[in-house]
Tab-separated table of C-alpha atoms in Angstrom:
chain	number	residue	atom	x	y	z
Q	1181	MET	CA	-17.353	-0.648	14.196
Q	1182	ILE	CA	-17.014	-1.264	10.462
Q	1183	GLN	CA	-17.784	-4.757	9.293
Q	1184	VAL	CA	-15.480	-6.003	6.542
Q	1185	ARG	CA	-17.152	-8.000	3.806
Q	1186	PRO	CA	-14.581	-10.483	2.479
Q	1187	GLN	CA	-14.598	-11.792	-1.088
Q	1188	ARG	CA	-14.258	-15.474	-1.871
Q	1189	THR	CA	-12.351	-15.070	-5.125
Q	1190	ILE	CA	-8.570	-14.962	-4.812
Q	1191	TYR	CA	-7.098	-12.873	-7.632
Q	1192	ASP	CA	-3.582	-13.215	-8.908
Q	1193	VAL	CA	-3.054	-9.468	-8.564
Q	1194	CYS	CA	-4.880	-6.546	-6.951
Q	1195	ILE	CA	-3.946	-3.128	-8.355
Q	1196	VAL	CA	-4.719	0.078	-6.457
Q	1197	GLY	CA	-5.028	3.011	-8.862
Q	1198	SER	CA	-5.889	3.110	-12.557
Q	1199	GLY	CA	-3.626	5.831	-13.943
Q	1200	ALA	CA	-0.380	5.542	-15.873
Q	1201	GLY	CA	1.102	2.888	-13.581
Q	1202	GLY	CA	-2.024	0.993	-12.571
Q	1203	GLY	CA	-3.529	1.003	-16.044
Q	1204	MET	CA	-0.316	-0.271	-17.613
Q	1205	ALA	CA	-0.003	-2.972	-14.961
Q	1206	ALA	CA	-3.566	-4.116	-15.680
Q	1207	TYR	CA	-2.900	-4.114	-19.429
Q	1208	ALA	CA	0.340	-6.094	-19.183
Q	1209	LEU	CA	-0.785	-8.574	-16.529
Q	1210	THR	CA	-4.095	-9.493	-18.171
Q	1211	ARG	CA	-2.329	-9.993	-21.502
Q	1212	ALA	CA	0.053	-12.331	-19.690
Q	1213	GLY	CA	-2.897	-14.388	-18.403
Q	1214	ALA	CA	-3.231	-13.113	-14.836
Q	1215	ASN	CA	-6.612	-12.602	-13.184
Q	1216	VAL	CA	-6.621	-9.025	-11.910
Q	1217	VAL	CA	-8.858	-6.794	-9.802
Q	1218	LEU	CA	-8.362	-3.043	-10.178
Q	1219	LEU	CA	-9.485	-0.633	-7.425
Q	1220	GLU	CA	-10.168	2.998	-8.377
Q	1221	ALA	CA	-11.107	5.593	-5.749
Q	1222	GLY	CA	-13.072	7.693	-8.245
Q	1223	GLY	CA	-15.851	6.960	-10.685
Q	1224	SER	CA	-15.854	5.653	-14.223
Q	1225	TRP	CA	-14.692	8.101	-16.910
Q	1226	TYR	CA	-14.031	7.422	-20.584
Q	1227	ALA	CA	-13.163	10.290	-22.913
Q	1228	THR	CA	-15.051	8.739	-25.825
Q	1229	VAL	CA	-18.212	8.812	-23.687
Q	1230	ASP	CA	-17.819	11.561	-21.095
Q	1231	SER	CA	-15.773	14.263	-22.820
Q	1232	VAL	CA	-17.424	17.620	-23.531
Q	1233	MET	CA	-14.767	18.708	-26.006
Q	1234	PHE	CA	-17.197	20.274	-28.458
Q	1235	LYS	CA	-19.427	22.201	-26.034
Q	1236	TRP	CA	-19.378	25.976	-25.785
Q	1237	ASN	CA	-19.072	27.618	-22.396
Q	1238	TYR	CA	-22.451	29.324	-22.855
Q	1239	GLU	CA	-24.119	25.882	-22.926
Q	1240	SER	CA	-23.481	25.593	-19.184
Q	1241	PRO	CA	-25.393	27.485	-16.467
Q	1242	ARG	CA	-21.980	28.374	-15.010
Q	1243	ARG	CA	-20.640	29.454	-18.420
Q	1244	GLY	CA	-17.818	26.970	-17.964
Q	1245	ALA	CA	-16.574	28.519	-14.719
Q	1246	SER	CA	-14.561	26.417	-12.307
Q	1247	THR	CA	-16.040	24.445	-9.435
Q	1248	LYS	CA	-14.493	22.985	-6.300
Q	1249	GLN	CA	-14.132	19.616	-8.028
Q	1250	ARG	CA	-12.960	21.182	-11.315
Q	1251	PRO	CA	-10.702	24.145	-10.449
Q	1252	PHE	CA	-9.549	24.606	-14.053
Q	1253	GLY	CA	-13.036	24.910	-15.497
Q	1254	GLU	CA	-16.299	23.026	-15.524
Q	1255	PHE	CA	-15.473	21.223	-18.771
Q	1256	ASP	CA	-11.956	20.178	-17.758
Q	1257	ALA	CA	-11.398	16.419	-18.005
Q	1258	CYS	CA	-10.813	15.879	-14.331
Q	1259	ASP	CA	-12.821	15.021	-11.263
Q	1260	GLY	CA	-10.745	16.010	-8.274
Q	1261	GLY	CA	-8.904	19.096	-7.121
Q	1262	TRP	CA	-6.218	20.399	-4.816
Q	1263	ASP	CA	-8.302	19.478	-1.771
Q	1264	ILE	CA	-10.888	16.718	-1.609
Q	1265	GLU	CA	-13.593	16.791	1.029
Q	1266	GLY	CA	-13.191	13.965	3.514
Q	1267	GLU	CA	-9.639	13.191	2.361
Q	1268	PRO	CA	-7.258	15.430	4.334
Q	1269	PHE	CA	-3.788	15.968	2.945
Q	1270	THR	CA	-1.270	17.084	5.554
Q	1271	THR	CA	1.843	19.194	5.123
Q	1272	ALA	CA	4.541	20.417	7.485
Q	1273	PRO	CA	3.597	23.565	9.440
Q	1274	GLY	CA	4.177	26.693	7.415
Q	1275	THR	CA	4.440	24.827	4.113
Q	1276	GLN	CA	2.096	24.253	1.223
Q	1277	PHE	CA	2.237	21.428	-1.295
Q	1278	ARG	CA	-0.117	21.798	-4.232
Q	1279	TRP	CA	-0.691	18.279	-5.540
Q	1280	TRP	CA	-3.510	17.643	-7.974
Q	1281	ARG	CA	-5.619	14.724	-6.760
Q	1282	ALA	CA	-7.688	13.212	-9.538
Q	1283	ARG	CA	-10.591	11.008	-8.486
Q	1284	MET	CA	-11.608	9.284	-11.693
Q	1285	LEU	CA	-10.796	6.252	-13.800
Q	1286	GLY	CA	-7.407	6.868	-15.378
Q	1287	GLY	CA	-6.387	9.547	-12.884
Q	1288	ARG	CA	-4.199	12.310	-14.261
Q	1289	THR	CA	-3.720	10.572	-17.619
Q	1290	ASN	CA	-7.020	12.209	-18.567
Q	1291	HIS	CA	-5.693	15.759	-18.449
Q	1292	TRP	CA	-1.887	15.759	-18.462
Q	1293	GLY	CA	0.145	17.565	-21.136
Q	1294	ARG	CA	1.054	14.301	-22.934
Q	1295	ILE	CA	4.738	15.236	-23.109
Q	1296	SER	CA	6.415	11.859	-23.682
Q	1297	LEU	CA	10.202	11.963	-23.395
Q	1298	ARG	CA	12.717	9.198	-22.852
Q	1299	PHE	CA	15.548	9.144	-20.357
Q	1300	GLY	CA	18.772	9.389	-22.340
Q	1301	PRO	CA	22.041	7.482	-21.828
Q	1302	HIS	CA	23.479	10.290	-19.667
Q	1303	ASP	CA	20.472	10.239	-17.330
Q	1304	PHE	CA	21.369	6.733	-16.206
Q	1305	LYS	CA	24.956	7.738	-15.363
Q	1306	ARG	CA	24.572	10.998	-13.467
Q	1307	ARG	CA	27.142	10.260	-10.767
Q	1308	SER	CA	29.741	9.319	-13.356
Q	1309	ARG	CA	29.062	12.532	-15.269
Q	1310	ASP	CA	28.194	15.062	-12.545
Q	1311	GLY	CA	29.496	13.536	-9.318
Q	1312	LEU	CA	26.072	13.704	-7.662
Q	1313	GLY	CA	23.523	11.026	-6.812
Q	1314	ASP	CA	24.058	7.485	-7.997
Q	1315	ASP	CA	24.339	5.786	-11.333
Q	1316	TRP	CA	21.489	3.501	-12.274
Q	1317	PRO	CA	22.329	-0.224	-12.231
Q	1318	ILE	CA	20.911	-0.404	-15.770
Q	1319	SER	CA	21.558	1.572	-18.940
Q	1320	TYR	CA	19.444	3.171	-21.653
Q	1321	ASP	CA	20.105	0.167	-23.887
Q	1322	ASP	CA	18.442	-2.061	-21.281
Q	1323	VAL	CA	15.170	-0.121	-21.370
Q	1324	LYS	CA	15.136	0.958	-25.031
Q	1325	PRO	CA	13.068	-2.075	-26.156
Q	1326	TYR	CA	10.388	-1.142	-23.621
Q	1327	TYR	CA	10.368	2.491	-24.723
Q	1328	ASP	CA	9.882	1.229	-28.286
Q	1329	GLU	CA	7.036	-1.012	-27.177
Q	1330	ILE	CA	5.315	1.916	-25.462
Q	1331	ASP	CA	5.654	4.077	-28.579
Q	1332	ARG	CA	3.992	1.360	-30.639
Q	1333	LEU	CA	1.197	0.964	-28.103
Q	1334	ILE	CA	0.201	4.519	-27.233
Q	1335	GLY	CA	1.381	6.468	-30.295
Q	1336	VAL	CA	3.780	9.424	-29.978
Q	1337	PHE	CA	4.414	12.193	-32.480
Q	1338	GLY	CA	7.828	13.756	-32.919
Q	1339	ALA	CA	10.765	14.055	-35.278
Q	1340	PRO	CA	14.140	12.282	-35.328
Q	1341	ILE	CA	16.746	14.842	-34.271
Q	1342	ASN	CA	19.808	12.744	-33.369
Q	1343	LEU	CA	20.751	14.710	-30.263
Q	1344	PRO	CA	23.195	12.931	-27.903
Q	1345	ASN	CA	20.969	12.597	-24.832
Q	1346	GLU	CA	17.537	12.820	-26.479
Q	1347	PRO	CA	16.988	9.371	-27.998
Q	1348	ASP	CA	14.718	9.207	-31.012
Q	1349	GLY	CA	11.667	6.986	-30.809
Q	1350	ILE	CA	9.095	5.450	-33.112
Q	1351	PHE	CA	7.187	8.563	-34.094
Q	1352	HIS	CA	4.073	9.673	-35.862
Q	1353	PRO	CA	4.718	12.772	-38.000
Q	1354	PRO	CA	4.490	15.965	-35.920
Q	1355	PRO	CA	1.812	18.553	-36.724
Q	1356	ARG	CA	2.857	21.282	-39.122
Q	1357	PRO	CA	4.270	24.287	-37.226
Q	1358	ARG	CA	2.135	27.349	-36.617
Q	1359	CYS	CA	3.209	30.840	-37.676
Q	1360	TYR	CA	4.770	31.839	-34.367
Q	1361	GLU	CA	6.575	28.491	-34.187
Q	1362	LEU	CA	8.138	29.156	-37.594
Q	1363	LEU	CA	9.358	32.529	-36.342
Q	1364	ILE	CA	10.908	30.909	-33.263
Q	1365	LYS	CA	12.526	28.244	-35.451
Q	1366	GLN	CA	14.026	30.868	-37.760
Q	1367	ALA	CA	15.473	32.775	-34.802
Q	1368	CYS	CA	16.901	29.596	-33.275
Q	1369	ASP	CA	18.489	28.612	-36.575
Q	1370	ARG	CA	20.259	31.988	-36.743
Q	1371	MET	CA	21.669	31.420	-33.248
Q	1372	ASP	CA	22.515	27.766	-33.906
Q	1373	ILE	CA	20.099	26.578	-31.200
Q	1374	PRO	CA	18.287	23.284	-31.868
Q	1375	CYS	CA	14.529	23.883	-32.186
Q	1376	VAL	CA	12.530	20.713	-32.646
Q	1377	PRO	CA	8.879	19.605	-32.462
Q	1378	ALA	CA	7.593	18.500	-29.087
Q	1379	ARG	CA	7.104	14.800	-28.464
Q	1380	LEU	CA	3.563	14.148	-27.327
Q	1381	SER	CA	1.457	11.023	-26.959
Q	1382	VAL	CA	-1.011	12.286	-29.549
Q	1383	ILE	CA	-1.506	10.354	-32.781
Q	1384	THR	CA	-1.459	12.090	-36.157
Q	1385	GLN	CA	-2.272	8.948	-38.157
Q	1386	PRO	CA	-4.801	6.139	-37.566
Q	1387	HIS	CA	-3.323	3.926	-34.867
Q	1388	ASN	CA	-4.578	0.686	-33.301
Q	1389	GLY	CA	-8.169	1.525	-34.199
Q	1390	ARG	CA	-7.929	5.115	-32.937
Q	1391	SER	CA	-8.573	8.214	-35.035
Q	1392	PRO	CA	-5.862	10.831	-35.619
Q	1393	CYS	CA	-5.874	14.257	-34.012
Q	1394	HIS	CA	-8.134	16.828	-35.668
Q	1395	TYR	CA	-6.400	19.824	-34.035
Q	1396	CYS	CA	-9.359	21.267	-32.148
Q	1397	GLY	CA	-7.090	22.435	-29.327
Q	1398	GLN	CA	-9.307	21.220	-26.469
Q	1399	CYS	CA	-7.137	18.342	-25.230
Q	1400	TYR	CA	-7.684	19.275	-21.582
Q	1401	ARG	CA	-11.362	18.352	-21.923
Q	1402	GLY	CA	-10.596	14.764	-22.896
Q	1403	CYS	CA	-10.544	13.519	-26.475
Q	1404	PRO	CA	-13.778	11.879	-27.729
Q	1405	THR	CA	-11.979	10.702	-30.879
Q	1406	ASN	CA	-9.413	8.907	-28.683
Q	1407	SER	CA	-6.532	10.663	-30.412
Q	1408	ASN	CA	-4.452	11.277	-27.310
Q	1409	PHE	CA	-3.295	8.784	-24.726
Q	1410	SER	CA	-5.349	8.124	-21.622
Q	1411	SER	CA	-5.287	5.040	-19.451
Q	1412	PRO	CA	-9.029	4.192	-19.647
Q	1413	GLU	CA	-9.158	4.158	-23.446
Q	1414	VAL	CA	-5.730	2.763	-24.359
Q	1415	LEU	CA	-4.965	0.436	-21.437
Q	1416	ILE	CA	-8.026	-0.432	-19.365
Q	1417	LYS	CA	-10.473	-1.098	-22.200
Q	1418	PRO	CA	-8.172	-3.712	-23.801
Q	1419	ALA	CA	-7.547	-5.238	-20.372
Q	1420	LEU	CA	-11.294	-5.543	-19.761
Q	1421	ALA	CA	-11.686	-7.121	-23.194
Q	1422	THR	CA	-9.501	-10.045	-22.101
Q	1423	GLY	CA	-12.140	-11.063	-19.550
Q	1424	ARG	CA	-9.437	-11.274	-16.881
Q	1425	LEU	CA	-9.919	-7.847	-15.313
Q	1426	ARG	CA	-12.491	-6.878	-12.707
Q	1427	LEU	CA	-12.793	-3.107	-12.354
Q	1428	VAL	CA	-14.113	-1.676	-9.069
Q	1429	THR	CA	-14.758	2.078	-9.029
Q	1430	HIS	CA	-15.526	4.236	-5.964
Q	1431	ALA	CA	-13.161	1.954	-4.035
Q	1432	MET	CA	-10.909	3.866	-1.638
Q	1433	ALA	CA	-8.081	1.601	-0.498
Q	1434	ARG	CA	-7.738	1.587	3.284
Q	1435	GLU	CA	-5.227	-1.121	4.130
Q	1436	VAL	CA	-3.021	-3.755	2.564
Q	1437	THR	CA	-3.865	-6.870	4.553
Q	1438	ALA	CA	-1.549	-9.717	5.521
Q	1439	ASP	CA	-2.023	-13.343	6.502
Q	1440	GLU	CA	-0.723	-15.094	9.619
Q	1441	ARG	CA	2.699	-15.457	7.973
Q	1442	GLY	CA	2.955	-11.722	7.401
Q	1443	LEU	CA	2.536	-12.080	3.643
Q	1444	VAL	CA	0.168	-9.916	1.633
Q	1445	SER	CA	-3.354	-11.322	1.401
Q	1446	GLY	CA	-5.279	-8.521	-0.317
Q	1447	VAL	CA	-6.633	-5.005	0.149
Q	1448	ALA	CA	-9.380	-3.650	2.399
Q	1449	TYR	CA	-11.231	-0.733	0.813
Q	1450	ILE	CA	-14.134	1.602	1.483
Q	1451	ASP	CA	-17.048	1.767	-0.930
Q	1452	THR	CA	-17.292	5.562	-1.147
Q	1453	LYS	CA	-20.914	5.369	-2.292
Q	1454	THR	CA	-22.219	3.346	0.652
Q	1455	GLY	CA	-19.490	3.644	3.294
Q	1456	ALA	CA	-19.247	-0.153	3.509
Q	1457	GLU	CA	-15.817	-1.675	4.016
Q	1458	ARG	CA	-14.937	-4.537	1.715
Q	1459	HIS	CA	-11.971	-6.769	1.105
Q	1460	VAL	CA	-10.488	-8.309	-2.018
Q	1461	ARG	CA	-8.095	-11.217	-1.770
Q	1462	ALA	CA	-4.998	-11.383	-3.940
Q	1463	ARG	CA	-1.622	-13.086	-4.018
Q	1464	ILE	CA	0.131	-9.905	-5.173
Q	1465	VAL	CA	-0.723	-6.238	-4.562
Q	1466	VAL	CA	0.424	-3.380	-6.803
Q	1467	LEU	CA	0.160	0.093	-5.233
Q	1468	ALA	CA	-0.171	2.585	-8.097
Q	1469	ALA	CA	-2.380	5.330	-6.656
């Protein structure tokens, strides 16, 4: 029988998961004055500390080859994999669902492609336009201020293109095109096909104390100059700096607990280092894993 070790502190909010959703929730809530505890199933990982962007494959005994925990290469900025020992993932018989399961602070924000697009006005009105699904109860104009706020916070490069359903944002200048990109652009221009720079959450100018991209091309290893967006560097560090965030790593959420009224009372979790079961108390729980 596992003995649960309860905590005395009652937090305003308990967040499970530290990636794009959990990290942003921690950032916004601590700035608003809430006392927050953040549970992360994996270990601590900060690109400015843990990245091996500038190492050569020959510096590793494995020559950079993949491992079970790093299927895309030993130096890839991810602890996790398609299958994690001790954490079964079930699928329907005869089917296979390949879902990457990061186990690290910041989750998949450490190694995603950083493509940062907005929903356009048409995307909120699909039933009206296509006859399928449902229209959103809100419009692009309702969320535009929040898109703008995100652009200012994380930094996104791109170019204004004024296409009907591809809203322009607040952009850093895009990198200069490479030779093959110029050839593609010339061909597209001849065929009257719009060809525009990608929109990525990578900064090309100094931004909020972060250094601009230096074009080394090793983004998947994590960026030690903090030039691309990741939750630990851009969201969690500022949240910790408020003094209102407690970060608990190696904390595998097991159960959302409820009080005698049936209302949420916190989260029971397993300390994956010791196997001990613990409990944090909170008035609100955000599930973002």
